[in-house]
Coordinates of C-alpha atoms and ligand atoms in Angstrom, one line a residue:
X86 CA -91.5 -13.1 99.0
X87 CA -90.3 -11.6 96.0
X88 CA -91.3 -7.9 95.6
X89 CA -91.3 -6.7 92.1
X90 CA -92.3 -2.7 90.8
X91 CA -93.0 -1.1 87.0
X92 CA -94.2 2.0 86.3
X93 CA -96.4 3.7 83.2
X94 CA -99.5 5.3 82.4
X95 CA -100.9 1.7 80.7
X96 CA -103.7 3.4 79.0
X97 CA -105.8 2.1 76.8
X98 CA -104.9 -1.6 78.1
X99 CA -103.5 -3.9 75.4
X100 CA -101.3 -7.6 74.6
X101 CA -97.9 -5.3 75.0
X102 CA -98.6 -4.5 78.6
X103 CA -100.6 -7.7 79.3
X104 CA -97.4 -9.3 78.0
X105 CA -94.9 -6.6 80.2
X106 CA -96.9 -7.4 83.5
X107 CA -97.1 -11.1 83.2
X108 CA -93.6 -11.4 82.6
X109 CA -93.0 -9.2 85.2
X110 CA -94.9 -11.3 87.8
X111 CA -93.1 -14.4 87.0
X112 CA -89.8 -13.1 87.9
X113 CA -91.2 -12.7 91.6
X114 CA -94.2 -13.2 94.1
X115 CA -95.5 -10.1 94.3
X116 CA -95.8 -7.2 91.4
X117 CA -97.0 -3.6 92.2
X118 CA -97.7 -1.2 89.5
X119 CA -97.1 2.1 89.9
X120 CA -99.7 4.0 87.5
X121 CA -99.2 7.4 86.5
X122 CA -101.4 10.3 87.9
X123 CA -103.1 12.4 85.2
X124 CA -100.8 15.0 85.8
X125 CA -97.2 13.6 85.9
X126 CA -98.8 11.9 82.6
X127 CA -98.8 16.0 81.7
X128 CA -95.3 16.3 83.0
X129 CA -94.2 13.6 80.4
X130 CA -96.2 15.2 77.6
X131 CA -99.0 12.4 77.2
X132 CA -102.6 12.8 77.9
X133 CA -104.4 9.2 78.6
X134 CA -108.1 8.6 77.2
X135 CA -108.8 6.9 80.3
X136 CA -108.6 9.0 83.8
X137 CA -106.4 7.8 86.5
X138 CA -109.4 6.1 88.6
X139 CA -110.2 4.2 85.7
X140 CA -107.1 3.2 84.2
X141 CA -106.2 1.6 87.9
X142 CA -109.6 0.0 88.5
X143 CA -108.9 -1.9 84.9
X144 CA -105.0 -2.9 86.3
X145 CA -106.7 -3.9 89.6
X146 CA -108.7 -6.5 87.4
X147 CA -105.8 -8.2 86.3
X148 CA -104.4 -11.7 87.3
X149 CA -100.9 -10.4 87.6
X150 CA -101.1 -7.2 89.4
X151 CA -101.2 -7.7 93.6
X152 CA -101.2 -3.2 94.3
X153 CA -101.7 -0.1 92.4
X154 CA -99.8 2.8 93.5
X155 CA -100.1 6.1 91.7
X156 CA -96.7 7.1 90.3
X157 CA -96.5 11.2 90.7
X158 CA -93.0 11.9 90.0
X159 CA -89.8 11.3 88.7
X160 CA -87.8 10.5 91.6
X161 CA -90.5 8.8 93.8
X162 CA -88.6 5.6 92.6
X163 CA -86.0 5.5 95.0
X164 CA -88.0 6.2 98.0
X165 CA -90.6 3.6 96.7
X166 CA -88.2 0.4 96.4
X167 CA -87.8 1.4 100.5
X168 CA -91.6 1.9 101.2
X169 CA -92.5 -1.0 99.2
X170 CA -89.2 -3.5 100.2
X171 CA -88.9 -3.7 96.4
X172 CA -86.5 -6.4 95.4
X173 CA -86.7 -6.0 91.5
X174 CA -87.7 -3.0 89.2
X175 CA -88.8 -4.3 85.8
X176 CA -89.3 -1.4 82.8
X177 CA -89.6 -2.3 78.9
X178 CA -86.7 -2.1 76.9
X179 CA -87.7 1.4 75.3
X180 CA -86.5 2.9 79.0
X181 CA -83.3 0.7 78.4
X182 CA -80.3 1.9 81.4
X183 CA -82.4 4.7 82.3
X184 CA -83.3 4.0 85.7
X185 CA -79.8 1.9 86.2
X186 CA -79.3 4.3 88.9
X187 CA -81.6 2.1 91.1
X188 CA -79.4 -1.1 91.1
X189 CA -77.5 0.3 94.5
X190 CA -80.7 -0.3 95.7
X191 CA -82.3 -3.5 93.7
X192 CA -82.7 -5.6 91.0
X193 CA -82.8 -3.8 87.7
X194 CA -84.5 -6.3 84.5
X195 CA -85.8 -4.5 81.3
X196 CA -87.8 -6.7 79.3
X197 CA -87.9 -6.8 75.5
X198 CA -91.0 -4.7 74.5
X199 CA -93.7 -6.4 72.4
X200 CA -93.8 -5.3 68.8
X201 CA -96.5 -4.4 66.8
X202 CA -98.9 -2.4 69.4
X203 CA -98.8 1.0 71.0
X204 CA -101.2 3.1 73.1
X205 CA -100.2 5.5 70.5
X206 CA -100.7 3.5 67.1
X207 CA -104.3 2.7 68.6
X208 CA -105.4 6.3 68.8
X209 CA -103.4 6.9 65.6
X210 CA -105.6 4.5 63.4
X211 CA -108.7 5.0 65.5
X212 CA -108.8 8.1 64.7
X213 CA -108.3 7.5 61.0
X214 CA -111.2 5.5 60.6
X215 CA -114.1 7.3 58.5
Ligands
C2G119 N1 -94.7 -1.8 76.9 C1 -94.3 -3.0 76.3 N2 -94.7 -3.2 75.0 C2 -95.5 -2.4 74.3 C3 -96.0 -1.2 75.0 C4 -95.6 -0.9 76.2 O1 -93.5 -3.8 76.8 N3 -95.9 -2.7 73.0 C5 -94.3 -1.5 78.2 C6 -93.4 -0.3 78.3 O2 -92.1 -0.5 78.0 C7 -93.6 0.1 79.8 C8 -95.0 -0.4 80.2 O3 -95.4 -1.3 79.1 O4 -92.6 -0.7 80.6 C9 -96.0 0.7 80.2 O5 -95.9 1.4 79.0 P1 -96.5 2.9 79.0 O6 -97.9 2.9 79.6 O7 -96.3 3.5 77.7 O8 -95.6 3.6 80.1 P2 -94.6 4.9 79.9 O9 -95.3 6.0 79.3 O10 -93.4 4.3 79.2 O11 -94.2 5.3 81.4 O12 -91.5 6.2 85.2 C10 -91.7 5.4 84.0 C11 -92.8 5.9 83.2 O13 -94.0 6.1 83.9 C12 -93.1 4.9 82.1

């Protein structure tokens, strides 16, 4: 079985990470999402509309995700693709050679980001409407 990791705070659930996960699961069997806690999201300067509890009960719900982990830290990564028997980490192209660091330990895929929707833009024109 094919085991198969990304990590992000995937607030605000929309197409772009819909599109991220599914592609992810069809390089593999098995896909595992490791969802930011509310406060590493602080470490990396972003605060999510929805709590930690809810943003993993709504990636729980979909068809492509098999386990939720909570993602803490920077560097759990390493010791996760050996807790987890991770065969292949899978980030969007915005983190692009950034975790290359982990391909001593397994398969390393970026995957072109989908254009045209951010976490960010929705918040952005939300909170533009009168
Ligand atoms: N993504 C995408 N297309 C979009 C938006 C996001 O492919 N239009 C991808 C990102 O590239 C990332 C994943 O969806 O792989 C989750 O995005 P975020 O929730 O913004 O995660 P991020 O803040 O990038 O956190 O340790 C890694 C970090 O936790 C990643």
């Amino acid at each position: 079985m094919k085991k198969v990791i990304t990590y992000g705070t995937f607030d605000l659930l929309h197409w772009g990470h819909i599109n991220l996960l599914k592609r992810a699961k069809e390089l593999g069997d098995y896909l595992i999402v490791a969802i930011s806690s509310d406060e590493f999201n602080a470490l990396k300067n972003k605060k999510s509309f929805h709590s930690f509890e809810n943003r993993k009960f709504i990636l729980e719900a979909v068809q492509y995700v098999d386990e939720v982990i909570s993602e803490e830290n920077w560097e759990q990564k390493v010791s996760d693709i050996d807790l987890y028997e991770v065969d292949l980490f899978v980030m969007g192209n915005d983190w692009e050679g950034k975790f290359d660091f982990l391909k001593t330990k397994c398969e390393v895929v970026y995957l072109e980001r989908t254009p045209g929707i951010s976490t960010s833009q929705v918040k952005r024109e939300l909170a533009s409407v009168k």
